[in-house]
mmCIF file of C-alpha atoms in Angstrom:
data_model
loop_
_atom_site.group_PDB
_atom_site.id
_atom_site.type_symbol
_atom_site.label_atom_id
_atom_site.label_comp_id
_atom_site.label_asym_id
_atom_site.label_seq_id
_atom_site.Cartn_x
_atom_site.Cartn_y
_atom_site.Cartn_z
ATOM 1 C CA UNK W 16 -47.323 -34.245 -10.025
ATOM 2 C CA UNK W 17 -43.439 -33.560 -9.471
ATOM 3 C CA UNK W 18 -44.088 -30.151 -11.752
ATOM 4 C CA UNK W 19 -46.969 -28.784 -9.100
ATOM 5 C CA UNK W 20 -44.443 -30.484 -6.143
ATOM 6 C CA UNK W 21 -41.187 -28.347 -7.572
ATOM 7 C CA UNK W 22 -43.173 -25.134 -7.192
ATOM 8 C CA UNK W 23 -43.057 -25.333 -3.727
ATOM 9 C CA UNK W 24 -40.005 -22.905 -2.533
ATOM 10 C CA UNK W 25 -37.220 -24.258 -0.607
ATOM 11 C CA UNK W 26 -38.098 -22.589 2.533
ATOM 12 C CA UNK W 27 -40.929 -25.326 2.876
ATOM 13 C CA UNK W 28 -38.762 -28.072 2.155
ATOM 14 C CA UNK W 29 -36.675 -27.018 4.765
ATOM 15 C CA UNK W 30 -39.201 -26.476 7.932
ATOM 16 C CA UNK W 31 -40.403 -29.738 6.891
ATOM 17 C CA UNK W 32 -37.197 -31.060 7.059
ATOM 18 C CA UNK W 33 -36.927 -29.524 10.963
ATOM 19 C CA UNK W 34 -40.807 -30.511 12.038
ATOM 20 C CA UNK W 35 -40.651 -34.062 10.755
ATOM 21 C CA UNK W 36 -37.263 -35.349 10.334
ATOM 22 C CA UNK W 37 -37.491 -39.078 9.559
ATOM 23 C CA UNK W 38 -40.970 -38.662 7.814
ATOM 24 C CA UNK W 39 -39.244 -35.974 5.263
ATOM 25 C CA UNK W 40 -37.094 -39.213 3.857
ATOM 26 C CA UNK W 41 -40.000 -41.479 3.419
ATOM 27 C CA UNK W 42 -41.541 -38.992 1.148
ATOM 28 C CA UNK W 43 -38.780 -38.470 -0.589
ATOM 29 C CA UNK W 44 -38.864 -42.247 -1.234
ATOM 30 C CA UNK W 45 -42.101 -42.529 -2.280
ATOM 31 C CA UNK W 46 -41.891 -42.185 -5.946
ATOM 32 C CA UNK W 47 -39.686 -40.569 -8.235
ATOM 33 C CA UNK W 48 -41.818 -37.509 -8.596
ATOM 34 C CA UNK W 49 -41.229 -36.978 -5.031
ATOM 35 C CA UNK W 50 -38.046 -37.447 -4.651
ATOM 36 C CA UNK W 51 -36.948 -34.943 -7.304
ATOM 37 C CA UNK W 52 -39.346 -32.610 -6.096
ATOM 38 C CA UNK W 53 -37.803 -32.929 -2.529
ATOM 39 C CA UNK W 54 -34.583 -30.998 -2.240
ATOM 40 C CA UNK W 55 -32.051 -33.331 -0.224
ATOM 41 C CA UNK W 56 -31.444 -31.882 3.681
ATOM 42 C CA UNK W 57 -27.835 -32.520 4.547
ATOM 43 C CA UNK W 58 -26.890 -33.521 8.023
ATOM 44 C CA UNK W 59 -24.192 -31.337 9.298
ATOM 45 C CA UNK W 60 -25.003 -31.367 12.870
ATOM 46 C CA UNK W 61 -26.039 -33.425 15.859
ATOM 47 C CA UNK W 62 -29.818 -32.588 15.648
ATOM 48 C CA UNK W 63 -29.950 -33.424 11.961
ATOM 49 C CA UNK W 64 -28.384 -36.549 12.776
ATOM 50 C CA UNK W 65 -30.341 -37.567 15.839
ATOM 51 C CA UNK W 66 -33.755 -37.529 12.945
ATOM 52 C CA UNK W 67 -32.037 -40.352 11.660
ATOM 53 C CA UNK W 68 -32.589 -42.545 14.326
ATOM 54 C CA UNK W 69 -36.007 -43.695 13.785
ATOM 55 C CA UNK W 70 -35.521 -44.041 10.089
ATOM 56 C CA UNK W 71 -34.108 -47.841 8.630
ATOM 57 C CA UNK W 72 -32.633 -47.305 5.746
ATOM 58 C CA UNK W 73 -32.953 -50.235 3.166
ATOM 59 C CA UNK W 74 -29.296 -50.661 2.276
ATOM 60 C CA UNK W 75 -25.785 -50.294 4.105
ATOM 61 C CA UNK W 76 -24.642 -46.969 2.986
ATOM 62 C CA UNK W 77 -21.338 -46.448 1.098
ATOM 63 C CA UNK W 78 -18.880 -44.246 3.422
ATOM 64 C CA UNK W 79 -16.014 -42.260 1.549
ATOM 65 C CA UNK W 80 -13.647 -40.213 3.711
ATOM 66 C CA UNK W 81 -12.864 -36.566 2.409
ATOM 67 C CA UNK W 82 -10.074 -35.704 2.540
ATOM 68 C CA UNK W 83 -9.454 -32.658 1.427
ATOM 69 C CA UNK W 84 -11.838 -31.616 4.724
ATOM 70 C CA UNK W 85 -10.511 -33.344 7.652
ATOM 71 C CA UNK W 86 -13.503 -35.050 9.742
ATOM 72 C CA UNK W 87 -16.173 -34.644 6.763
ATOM 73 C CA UNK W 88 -17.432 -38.581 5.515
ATOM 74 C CA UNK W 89 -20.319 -38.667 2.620
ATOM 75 C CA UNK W 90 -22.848 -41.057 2.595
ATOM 76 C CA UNK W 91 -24.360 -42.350 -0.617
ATOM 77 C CA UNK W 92 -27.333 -44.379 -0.403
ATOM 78 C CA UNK W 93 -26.862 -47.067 -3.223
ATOM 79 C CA UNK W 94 -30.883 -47.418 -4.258
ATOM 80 C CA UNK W 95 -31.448 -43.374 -4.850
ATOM 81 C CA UNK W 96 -27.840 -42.092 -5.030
ATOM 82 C CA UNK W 97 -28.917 -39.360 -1.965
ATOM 83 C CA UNK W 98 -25.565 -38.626 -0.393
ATOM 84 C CA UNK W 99 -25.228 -37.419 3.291
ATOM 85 C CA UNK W 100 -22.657 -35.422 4.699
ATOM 86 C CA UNK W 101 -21.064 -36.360 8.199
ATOM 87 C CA UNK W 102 -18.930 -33.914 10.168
ATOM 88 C CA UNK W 103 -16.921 -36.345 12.614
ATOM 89 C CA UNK W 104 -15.141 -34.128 14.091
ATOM 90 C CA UNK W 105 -11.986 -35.812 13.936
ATOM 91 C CA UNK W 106 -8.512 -34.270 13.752
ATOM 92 C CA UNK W 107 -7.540 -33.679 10.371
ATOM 93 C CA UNK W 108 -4.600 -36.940 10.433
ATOM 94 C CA UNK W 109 -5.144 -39.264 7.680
ATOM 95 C CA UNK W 110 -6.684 -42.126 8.623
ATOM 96 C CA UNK W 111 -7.438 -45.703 6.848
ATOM 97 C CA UNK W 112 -10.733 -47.714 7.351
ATOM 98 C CA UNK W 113 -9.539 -50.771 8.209
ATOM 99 C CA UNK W 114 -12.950 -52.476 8.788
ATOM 100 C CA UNK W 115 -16.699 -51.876 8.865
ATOM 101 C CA UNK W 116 -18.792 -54.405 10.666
ATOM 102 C CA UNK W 117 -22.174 -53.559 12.946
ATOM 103 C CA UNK W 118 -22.155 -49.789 12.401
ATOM 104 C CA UNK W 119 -18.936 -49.436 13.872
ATOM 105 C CA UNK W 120 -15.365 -48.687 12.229
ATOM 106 C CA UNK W 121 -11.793 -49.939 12.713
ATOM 107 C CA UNK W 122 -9.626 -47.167 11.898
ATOM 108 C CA UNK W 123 -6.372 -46.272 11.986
ATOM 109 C CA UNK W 124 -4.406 -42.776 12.387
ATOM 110 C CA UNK W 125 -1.386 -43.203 10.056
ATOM 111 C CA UNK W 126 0.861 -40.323 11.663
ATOM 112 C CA UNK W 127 -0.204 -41.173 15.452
ATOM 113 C CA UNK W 128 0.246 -45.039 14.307
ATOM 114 C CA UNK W 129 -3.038 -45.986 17.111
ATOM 115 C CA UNK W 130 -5.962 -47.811 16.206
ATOM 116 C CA UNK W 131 -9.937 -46.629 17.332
ATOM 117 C CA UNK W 132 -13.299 -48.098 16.988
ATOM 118 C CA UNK W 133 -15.324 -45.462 15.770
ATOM 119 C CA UNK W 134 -19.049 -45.213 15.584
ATOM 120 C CA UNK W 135 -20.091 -42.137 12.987
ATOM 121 C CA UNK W 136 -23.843 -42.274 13.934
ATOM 122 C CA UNK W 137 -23.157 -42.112 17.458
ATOM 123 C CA UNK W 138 -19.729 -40.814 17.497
ATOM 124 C CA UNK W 139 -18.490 -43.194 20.321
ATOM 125 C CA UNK W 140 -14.995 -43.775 20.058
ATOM 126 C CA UNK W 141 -12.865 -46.143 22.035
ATOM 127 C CA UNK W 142 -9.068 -46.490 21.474
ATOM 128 C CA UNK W 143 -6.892 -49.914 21.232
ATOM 129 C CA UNK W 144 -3.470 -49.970 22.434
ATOM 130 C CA UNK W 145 -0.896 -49.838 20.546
ATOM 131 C CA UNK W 146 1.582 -51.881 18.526
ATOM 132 C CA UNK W 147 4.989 -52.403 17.540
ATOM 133 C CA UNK W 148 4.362 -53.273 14.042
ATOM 134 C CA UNK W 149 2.041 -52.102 11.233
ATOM 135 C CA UNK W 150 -1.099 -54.484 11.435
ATOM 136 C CA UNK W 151 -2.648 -55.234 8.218
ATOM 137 C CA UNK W 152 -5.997 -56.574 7.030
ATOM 138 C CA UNK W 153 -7.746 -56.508 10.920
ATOM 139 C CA UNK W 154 -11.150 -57.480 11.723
ATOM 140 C CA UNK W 155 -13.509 -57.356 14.573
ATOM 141 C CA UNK W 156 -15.957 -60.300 15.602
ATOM 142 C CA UNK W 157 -18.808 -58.279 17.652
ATOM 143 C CA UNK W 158 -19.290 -54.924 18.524
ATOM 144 C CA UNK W 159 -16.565 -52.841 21.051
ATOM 145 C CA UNK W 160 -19.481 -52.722 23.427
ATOM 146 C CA UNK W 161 -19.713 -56.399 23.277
ATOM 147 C CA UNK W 162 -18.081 -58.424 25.652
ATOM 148 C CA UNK W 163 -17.082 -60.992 23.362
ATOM 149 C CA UNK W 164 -15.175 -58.405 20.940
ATOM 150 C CA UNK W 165 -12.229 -59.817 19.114
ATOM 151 C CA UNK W 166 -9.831 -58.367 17.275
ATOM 152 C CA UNK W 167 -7.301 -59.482 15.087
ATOM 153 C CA UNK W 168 -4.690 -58.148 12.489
ATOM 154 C CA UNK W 169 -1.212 -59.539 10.863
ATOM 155 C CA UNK W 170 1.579 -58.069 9.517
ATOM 156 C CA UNK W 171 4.233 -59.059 7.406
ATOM 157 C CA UNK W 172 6.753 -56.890 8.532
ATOM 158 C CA UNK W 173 9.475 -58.962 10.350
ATOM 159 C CA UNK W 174 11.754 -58.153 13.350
ATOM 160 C CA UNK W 175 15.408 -57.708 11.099
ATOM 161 C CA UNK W 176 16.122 -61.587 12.061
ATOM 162 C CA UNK W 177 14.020 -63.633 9.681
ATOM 163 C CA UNK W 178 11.984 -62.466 6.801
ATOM 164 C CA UNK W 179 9.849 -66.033 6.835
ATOM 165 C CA UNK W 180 8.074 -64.797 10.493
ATOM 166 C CA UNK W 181 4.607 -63.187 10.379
ATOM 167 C CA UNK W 182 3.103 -62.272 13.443
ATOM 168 C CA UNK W 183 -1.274 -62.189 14.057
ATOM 169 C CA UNK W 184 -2.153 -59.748 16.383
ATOM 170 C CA UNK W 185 -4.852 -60.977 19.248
ATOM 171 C CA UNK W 186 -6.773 -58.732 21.283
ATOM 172 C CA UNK W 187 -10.109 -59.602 23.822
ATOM 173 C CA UNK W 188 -11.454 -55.772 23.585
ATOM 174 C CA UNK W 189 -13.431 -55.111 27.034
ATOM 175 C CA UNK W 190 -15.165 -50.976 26.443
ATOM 176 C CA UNK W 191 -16.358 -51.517 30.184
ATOM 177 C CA UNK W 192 -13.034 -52.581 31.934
ATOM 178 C CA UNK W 193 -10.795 -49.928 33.250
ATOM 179 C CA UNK W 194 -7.648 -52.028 32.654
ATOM 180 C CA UNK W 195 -6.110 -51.385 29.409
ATOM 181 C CA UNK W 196 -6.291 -54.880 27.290
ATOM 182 C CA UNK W 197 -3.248 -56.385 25.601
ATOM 183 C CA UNK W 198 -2.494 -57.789 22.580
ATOM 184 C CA UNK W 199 -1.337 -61.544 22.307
ATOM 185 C CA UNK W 200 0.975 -62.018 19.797
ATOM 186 C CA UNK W 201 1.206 -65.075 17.665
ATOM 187 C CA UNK W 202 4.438 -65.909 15.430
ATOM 188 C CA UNK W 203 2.911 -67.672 12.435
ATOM 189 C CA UNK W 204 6.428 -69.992 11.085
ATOM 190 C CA UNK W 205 5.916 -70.883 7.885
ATOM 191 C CA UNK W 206 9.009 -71.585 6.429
ATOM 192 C CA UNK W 207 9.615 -70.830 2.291
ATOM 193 C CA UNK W 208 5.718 -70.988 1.943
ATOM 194 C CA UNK W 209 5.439 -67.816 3.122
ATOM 195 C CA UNK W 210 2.117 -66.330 2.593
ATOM 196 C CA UNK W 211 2.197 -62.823 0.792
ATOM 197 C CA UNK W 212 -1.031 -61.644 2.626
ATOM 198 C CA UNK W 213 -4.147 -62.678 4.726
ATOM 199 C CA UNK W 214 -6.916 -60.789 3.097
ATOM 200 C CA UNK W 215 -10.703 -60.510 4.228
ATOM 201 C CA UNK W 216 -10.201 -62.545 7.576
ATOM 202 C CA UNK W 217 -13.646 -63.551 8.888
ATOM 203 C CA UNK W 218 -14.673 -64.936 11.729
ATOM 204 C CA UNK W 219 -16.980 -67.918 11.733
ATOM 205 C CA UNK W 220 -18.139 -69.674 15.080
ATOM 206 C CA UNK W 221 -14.731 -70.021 16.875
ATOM 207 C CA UNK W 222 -12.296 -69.825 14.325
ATOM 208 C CA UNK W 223 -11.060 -67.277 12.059
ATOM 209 C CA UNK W 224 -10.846 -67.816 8.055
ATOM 210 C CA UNK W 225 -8.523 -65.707 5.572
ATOM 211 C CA UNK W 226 -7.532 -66.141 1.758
ATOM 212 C CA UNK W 227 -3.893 -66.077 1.139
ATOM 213 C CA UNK W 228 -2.427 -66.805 -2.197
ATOM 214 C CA UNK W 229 -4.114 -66.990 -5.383
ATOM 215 C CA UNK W 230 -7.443 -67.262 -3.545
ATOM 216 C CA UNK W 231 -6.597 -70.102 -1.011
ATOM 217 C CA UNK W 232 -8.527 -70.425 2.175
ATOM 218 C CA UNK W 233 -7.229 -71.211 5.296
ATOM 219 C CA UNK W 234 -8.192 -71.745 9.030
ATOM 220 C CA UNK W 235 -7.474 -70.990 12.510
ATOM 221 C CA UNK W 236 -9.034 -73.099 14.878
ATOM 222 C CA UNK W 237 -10.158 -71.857 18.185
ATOM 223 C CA UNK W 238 -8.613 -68.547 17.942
ATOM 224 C CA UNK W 239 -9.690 -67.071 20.972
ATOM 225 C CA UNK W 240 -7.190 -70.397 22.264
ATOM 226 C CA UNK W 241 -4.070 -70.015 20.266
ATOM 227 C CA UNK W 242 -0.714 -69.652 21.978
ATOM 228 C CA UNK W 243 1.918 -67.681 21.796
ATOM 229 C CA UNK W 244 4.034 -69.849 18.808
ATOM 230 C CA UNK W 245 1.416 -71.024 16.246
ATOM 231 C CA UNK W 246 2.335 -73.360 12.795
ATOM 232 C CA UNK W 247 0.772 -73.047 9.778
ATOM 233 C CA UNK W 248 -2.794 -73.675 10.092
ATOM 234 C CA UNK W 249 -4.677 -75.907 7.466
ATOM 235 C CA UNK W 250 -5.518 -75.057 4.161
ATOM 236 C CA UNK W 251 -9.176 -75.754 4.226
ATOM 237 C CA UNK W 252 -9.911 -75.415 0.329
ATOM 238 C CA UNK W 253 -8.224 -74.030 -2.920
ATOM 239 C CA UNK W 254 -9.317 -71.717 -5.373
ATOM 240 C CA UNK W 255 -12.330 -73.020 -7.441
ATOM 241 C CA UNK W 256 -11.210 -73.126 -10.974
ATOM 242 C CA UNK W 257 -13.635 -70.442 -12.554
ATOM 243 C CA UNK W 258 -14.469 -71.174 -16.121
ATOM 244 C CA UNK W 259 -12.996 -68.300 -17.675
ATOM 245 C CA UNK W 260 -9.678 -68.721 -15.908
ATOM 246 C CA UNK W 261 -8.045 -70.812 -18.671
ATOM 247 C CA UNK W 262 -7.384 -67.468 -20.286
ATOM 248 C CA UNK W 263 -3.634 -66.544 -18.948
ATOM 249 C CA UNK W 264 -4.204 -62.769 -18.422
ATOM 250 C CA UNK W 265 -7.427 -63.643 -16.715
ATOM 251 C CA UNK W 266 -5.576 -66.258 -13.946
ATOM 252 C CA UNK W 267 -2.891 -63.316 -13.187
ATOM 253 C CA UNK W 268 -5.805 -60.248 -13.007
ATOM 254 C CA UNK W 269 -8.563 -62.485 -10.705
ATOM 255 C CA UNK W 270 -9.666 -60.905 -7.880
ATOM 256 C CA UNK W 271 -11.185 -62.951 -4.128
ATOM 257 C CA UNK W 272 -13.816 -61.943 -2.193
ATOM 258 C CA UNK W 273 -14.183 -63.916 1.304
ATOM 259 C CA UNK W 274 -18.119 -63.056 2.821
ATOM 260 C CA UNK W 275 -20.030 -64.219 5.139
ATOM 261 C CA UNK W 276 -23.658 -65.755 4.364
ATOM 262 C CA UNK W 277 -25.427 -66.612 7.255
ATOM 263 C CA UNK W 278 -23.237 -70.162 8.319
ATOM 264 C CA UNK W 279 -22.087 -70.368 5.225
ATOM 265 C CA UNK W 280 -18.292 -69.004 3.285
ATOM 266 C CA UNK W 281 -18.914 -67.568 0.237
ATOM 267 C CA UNK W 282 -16.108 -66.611 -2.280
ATOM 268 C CA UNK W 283 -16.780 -64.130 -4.745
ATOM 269 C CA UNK W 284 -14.350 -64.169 -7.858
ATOM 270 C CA UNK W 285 -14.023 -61.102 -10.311
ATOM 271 C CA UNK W 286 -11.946 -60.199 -13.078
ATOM 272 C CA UNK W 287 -10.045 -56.925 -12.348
ATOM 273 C CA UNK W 288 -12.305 -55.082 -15.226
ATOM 274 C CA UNK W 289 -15.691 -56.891 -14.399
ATOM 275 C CA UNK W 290 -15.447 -59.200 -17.174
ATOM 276 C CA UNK W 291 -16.565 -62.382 -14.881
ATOM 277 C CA UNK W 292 -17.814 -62.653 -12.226
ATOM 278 C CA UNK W 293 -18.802 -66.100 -9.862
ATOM 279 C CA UNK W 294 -20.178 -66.560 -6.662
ATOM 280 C CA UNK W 295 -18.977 -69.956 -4.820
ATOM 281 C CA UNK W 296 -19.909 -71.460 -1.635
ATOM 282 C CA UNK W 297 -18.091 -74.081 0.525
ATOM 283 C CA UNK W 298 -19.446 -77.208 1.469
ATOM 284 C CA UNK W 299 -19.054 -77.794 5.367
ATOM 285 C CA UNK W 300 -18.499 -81.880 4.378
ATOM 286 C CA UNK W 301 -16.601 -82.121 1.334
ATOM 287 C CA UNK W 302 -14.582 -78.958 1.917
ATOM 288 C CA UNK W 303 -14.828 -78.047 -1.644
ATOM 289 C CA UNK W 304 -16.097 -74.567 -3.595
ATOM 290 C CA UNK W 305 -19.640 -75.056 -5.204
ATOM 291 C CA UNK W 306 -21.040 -72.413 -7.653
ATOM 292 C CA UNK W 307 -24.063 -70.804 -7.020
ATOM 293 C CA UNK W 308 -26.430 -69.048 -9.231
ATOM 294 C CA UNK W 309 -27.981 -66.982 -6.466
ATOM 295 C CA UNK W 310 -28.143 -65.253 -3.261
ATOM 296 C CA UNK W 311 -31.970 -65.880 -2.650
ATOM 297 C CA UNK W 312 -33.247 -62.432 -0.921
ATOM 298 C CA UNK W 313 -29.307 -62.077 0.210
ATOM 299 C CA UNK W 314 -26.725 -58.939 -1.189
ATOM 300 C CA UNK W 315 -23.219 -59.006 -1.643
ATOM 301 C CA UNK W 316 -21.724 -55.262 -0.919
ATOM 302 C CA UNK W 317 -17.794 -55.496 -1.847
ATOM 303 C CA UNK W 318 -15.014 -53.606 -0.862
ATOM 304 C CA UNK W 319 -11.103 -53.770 -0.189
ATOM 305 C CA UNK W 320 -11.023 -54.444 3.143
ATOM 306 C CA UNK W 321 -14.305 -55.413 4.261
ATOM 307 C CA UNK W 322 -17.185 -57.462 2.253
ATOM 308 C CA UNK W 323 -20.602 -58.007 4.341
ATOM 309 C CA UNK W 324 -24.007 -60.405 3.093
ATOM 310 C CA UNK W 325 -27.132 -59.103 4.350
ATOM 311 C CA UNK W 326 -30.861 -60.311 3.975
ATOM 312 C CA UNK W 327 -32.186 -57.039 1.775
ATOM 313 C CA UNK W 328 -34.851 -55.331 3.545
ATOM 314 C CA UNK W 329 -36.823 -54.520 0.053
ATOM 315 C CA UNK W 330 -37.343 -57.011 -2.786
ATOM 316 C CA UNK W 331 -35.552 -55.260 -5.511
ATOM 317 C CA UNK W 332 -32.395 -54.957 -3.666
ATOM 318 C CA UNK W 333 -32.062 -58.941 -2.791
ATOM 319 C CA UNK W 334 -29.342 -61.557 -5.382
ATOM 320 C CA UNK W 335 -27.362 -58.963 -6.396
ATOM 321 C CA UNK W 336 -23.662 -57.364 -5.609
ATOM 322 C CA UNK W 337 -23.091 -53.894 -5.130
ATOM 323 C CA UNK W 338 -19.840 -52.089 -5.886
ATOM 324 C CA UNK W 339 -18.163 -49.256 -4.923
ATOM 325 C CA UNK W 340 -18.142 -47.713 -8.506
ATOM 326 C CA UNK W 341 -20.291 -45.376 -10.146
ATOM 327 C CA UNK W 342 -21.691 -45.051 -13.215
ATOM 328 C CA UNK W 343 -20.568 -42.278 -15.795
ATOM 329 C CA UNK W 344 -23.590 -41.775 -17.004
ATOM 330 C CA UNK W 345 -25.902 -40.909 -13.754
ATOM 331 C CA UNK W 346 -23.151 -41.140 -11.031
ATOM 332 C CA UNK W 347 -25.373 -44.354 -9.039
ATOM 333 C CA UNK W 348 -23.320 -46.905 -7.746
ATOM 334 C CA UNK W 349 -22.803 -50.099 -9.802
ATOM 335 C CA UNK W 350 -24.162 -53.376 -8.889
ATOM 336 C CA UNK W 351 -24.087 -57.049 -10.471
ATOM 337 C CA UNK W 352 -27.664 -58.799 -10.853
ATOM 338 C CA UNK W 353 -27.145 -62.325 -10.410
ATOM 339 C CA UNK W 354 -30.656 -62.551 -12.153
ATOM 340 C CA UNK W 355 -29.550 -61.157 -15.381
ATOM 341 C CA UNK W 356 -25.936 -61.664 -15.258
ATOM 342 C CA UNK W 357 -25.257 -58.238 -16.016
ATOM 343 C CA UNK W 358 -24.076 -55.040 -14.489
ATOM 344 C CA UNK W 359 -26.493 -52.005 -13.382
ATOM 345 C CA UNK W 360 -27.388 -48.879 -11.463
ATOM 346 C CA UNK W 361 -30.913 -48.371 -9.773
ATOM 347 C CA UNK W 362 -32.317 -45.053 -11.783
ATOM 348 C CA UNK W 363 -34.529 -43.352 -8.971
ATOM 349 C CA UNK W 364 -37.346 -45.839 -7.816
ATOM 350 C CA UNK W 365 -37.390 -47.898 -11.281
ATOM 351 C CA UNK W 366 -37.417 -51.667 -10.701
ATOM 352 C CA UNK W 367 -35.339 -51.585 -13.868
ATOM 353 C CA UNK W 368 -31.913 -50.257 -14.103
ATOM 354 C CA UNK W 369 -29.444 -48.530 -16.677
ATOM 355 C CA UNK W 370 -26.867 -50.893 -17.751
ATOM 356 C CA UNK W 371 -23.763 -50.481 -17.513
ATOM 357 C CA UNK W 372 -22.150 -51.285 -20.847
ATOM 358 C CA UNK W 373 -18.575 -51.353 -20.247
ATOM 359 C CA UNK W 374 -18.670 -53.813 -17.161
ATOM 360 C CA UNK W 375 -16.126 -51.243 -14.558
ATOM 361 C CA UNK W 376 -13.856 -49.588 -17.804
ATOM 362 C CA UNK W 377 -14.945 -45.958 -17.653
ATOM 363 C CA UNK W 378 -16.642 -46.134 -13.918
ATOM 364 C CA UNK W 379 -15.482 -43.855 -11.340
ATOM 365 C CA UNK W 380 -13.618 -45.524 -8.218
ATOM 366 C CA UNK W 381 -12.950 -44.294 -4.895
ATOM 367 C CA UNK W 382 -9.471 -43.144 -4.446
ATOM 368 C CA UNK W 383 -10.195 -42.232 -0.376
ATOM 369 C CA UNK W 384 -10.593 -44.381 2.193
ATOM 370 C CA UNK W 385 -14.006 -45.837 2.282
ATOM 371 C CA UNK W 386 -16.124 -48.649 3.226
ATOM 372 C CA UNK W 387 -19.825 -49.983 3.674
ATOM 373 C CA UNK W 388 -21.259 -49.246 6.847
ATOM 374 C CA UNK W 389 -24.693 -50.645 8.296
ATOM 375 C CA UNK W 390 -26.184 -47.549 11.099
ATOM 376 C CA UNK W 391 -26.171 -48.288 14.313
ATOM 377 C CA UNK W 392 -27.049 -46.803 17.519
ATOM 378 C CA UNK W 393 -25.473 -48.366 19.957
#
């Protein structure tokens, strides 16, 4: 079948491409016969894009900024390795992701120093006001065009005064409101136990959760509520103690994820090359990590600054965790199957995958800005 498919010339592929859009990618996902007989249509501009709109992809895709061409992003689709180009057009600045949640992006533009929710599917953009400080590790609790969108970032940078004061950033983001909003800021005192960093904060119900040092989790309550001058809020749990942690070299090279599960925290911990991986999740009660063995029809997709846990729309994409890294070999990106304890990449529309037989040693990593990113339309 794919040899009488590839005899078709390219000119066909591509008025199919313009007559039927959405319908062009569902062949192409059909089998594998297809979808090498299929050339791939990149989206460049806005009516390429718009074909998209009807189609649900079955993963979030994994956006890398280029930046050697200012306002391009590519799109790789994790299941078939198809990658998309997106023209922004943004400046040319440099610009960090600095989270992805609900289709939309927190960036920021290092030279101008502002911060913008960003929609690529839609290219909405709505700008935040600025700040005195450099925020690090921010996140968003609802869409910019929700009312009930909060943001929130800390820094570690201090005033000149005392290096012990942290601030957390606080802003009630309104896209409908012609006032400007303002951030609240919060001095966080802790005193000589000093946190080094707040990384993957998270909202969940009213309060906001972070991991700090060596994996501890920690709480504040109410955040929407907190005043001006706030104390160190509770440590809620401590690292679990992973089983292949009584190695030294493995307790100083461990790696935290914080996600999201539907109401429940889950921690994901990873040795820097891959070597281990467990997935814990806290019980509400007893305030304690418990392993788990699996996500049920759940996925894990992991990154540096943002890590999201959706319900996978297909069956062979559920209780596993996907990765930013590619394989050498065939250039798919690299997930962990919590079925067979071992690392893979999907090859084309195989249920079975190529292993990966060096865990991440020898895997390509994204050196640009990226992040995982759900489409959305609104």
């Amino acid at each position: 079948m794919s040899h009488s498919l590839s005899l078709f010339p390219f000119i066909f592929w591509k008025r199919l491409w313009r007559r039927v859009g959405i319908e062009f990618l569902k062949f192409r996902a059909t089998c594998k016969s297809c979808h090498l007989a299929a050339p791939l249509m990149r989206m460049r501009d806005e009516a390429a894009l718009m074909k998209l709109r009807s189609y649900s992809f079955a993963s979030p895709l994994l956006m890398v900024v280029d930046e050697n061409r200012g306002g391009i992003m590519n799109l790789t689709d994790p299941v078939f390795g198809d990658k998309y180009i997106m023209n922004t057009s943004h400046d040319q600045e440099e610009i960090i992701i600095c989270c992805s949640r609900y289709g939309w992006l927190l960036l920021f533009y290092t030279n101008s120093r502002y911060l913008v929710f960003f929609n690529p599917f839609t290219r909405n953009v709505h700008k935040l006001p600025s700040t005195s400080l450099w925020l690090e590790n921010l996140c968003f609790s609802a869409p910019p065009t929700s009312p009930d969108c909060m943001v929130v970032g800390f820094t570690t940078q201090d005033d000149g005064q005392d290096d012990d004061v942290r601030h957390m950033y606080i802003l009630h983001f309104v896209s409908t409101t012609t006032q400007e909003p303002l951030w609240r800021i919060v001095d966080l005192d802790y005193g000589p136990d000093a946190p080094y960093a707040f990384r993957f904060p998270t909202f969940h119900g009213p309060h906001l959760y972070a991991l700090c040092n060596e994996g501890r989790l920690v709480v504040f309550k109410e955040i929407s509520q907190v005043q001006v001058r706030s104390s160190w809020e509770e440590v809620v749990a401590e690292a679990p103690k992973s089983q292949f942690q009584w190695m030294t070299w493995a307790r100083r090279n461990t790696q935290y994820y914080l996600v999201k599960r539907d109401q429940h925290l889950l921690l994901v911990i990873l040795g820097i090359y891959g070597e281990y991986l467990e997935v814990f999740q806290l019980d509400d009660s007893t305030k304690e990590w418990e392993k788990i063995d699996s996500l049920g029809r759940h996925a894990i997709y992991i990154s540096d600054t943002t890590c999201c846990c959706i319900e996978a729309r297909i069956p062979k994409l559920q209780n596993k965790i996907y990765f930013p890294n590619l394989h050498t070999e065939n250039g798919k990106i690299v997930f962990y199957s919590l079925d067979k304890s071992d690392y893979y990449a999907f090859d084309g529309d195989k249920i079975e995958a190529t292993a990966c037989k060096t865990m991440f040693l020898g895997t390509k990593y994204h050196l640009n800005p990226y992040a995982w990113i759900e489409p959305s339309w609104c």
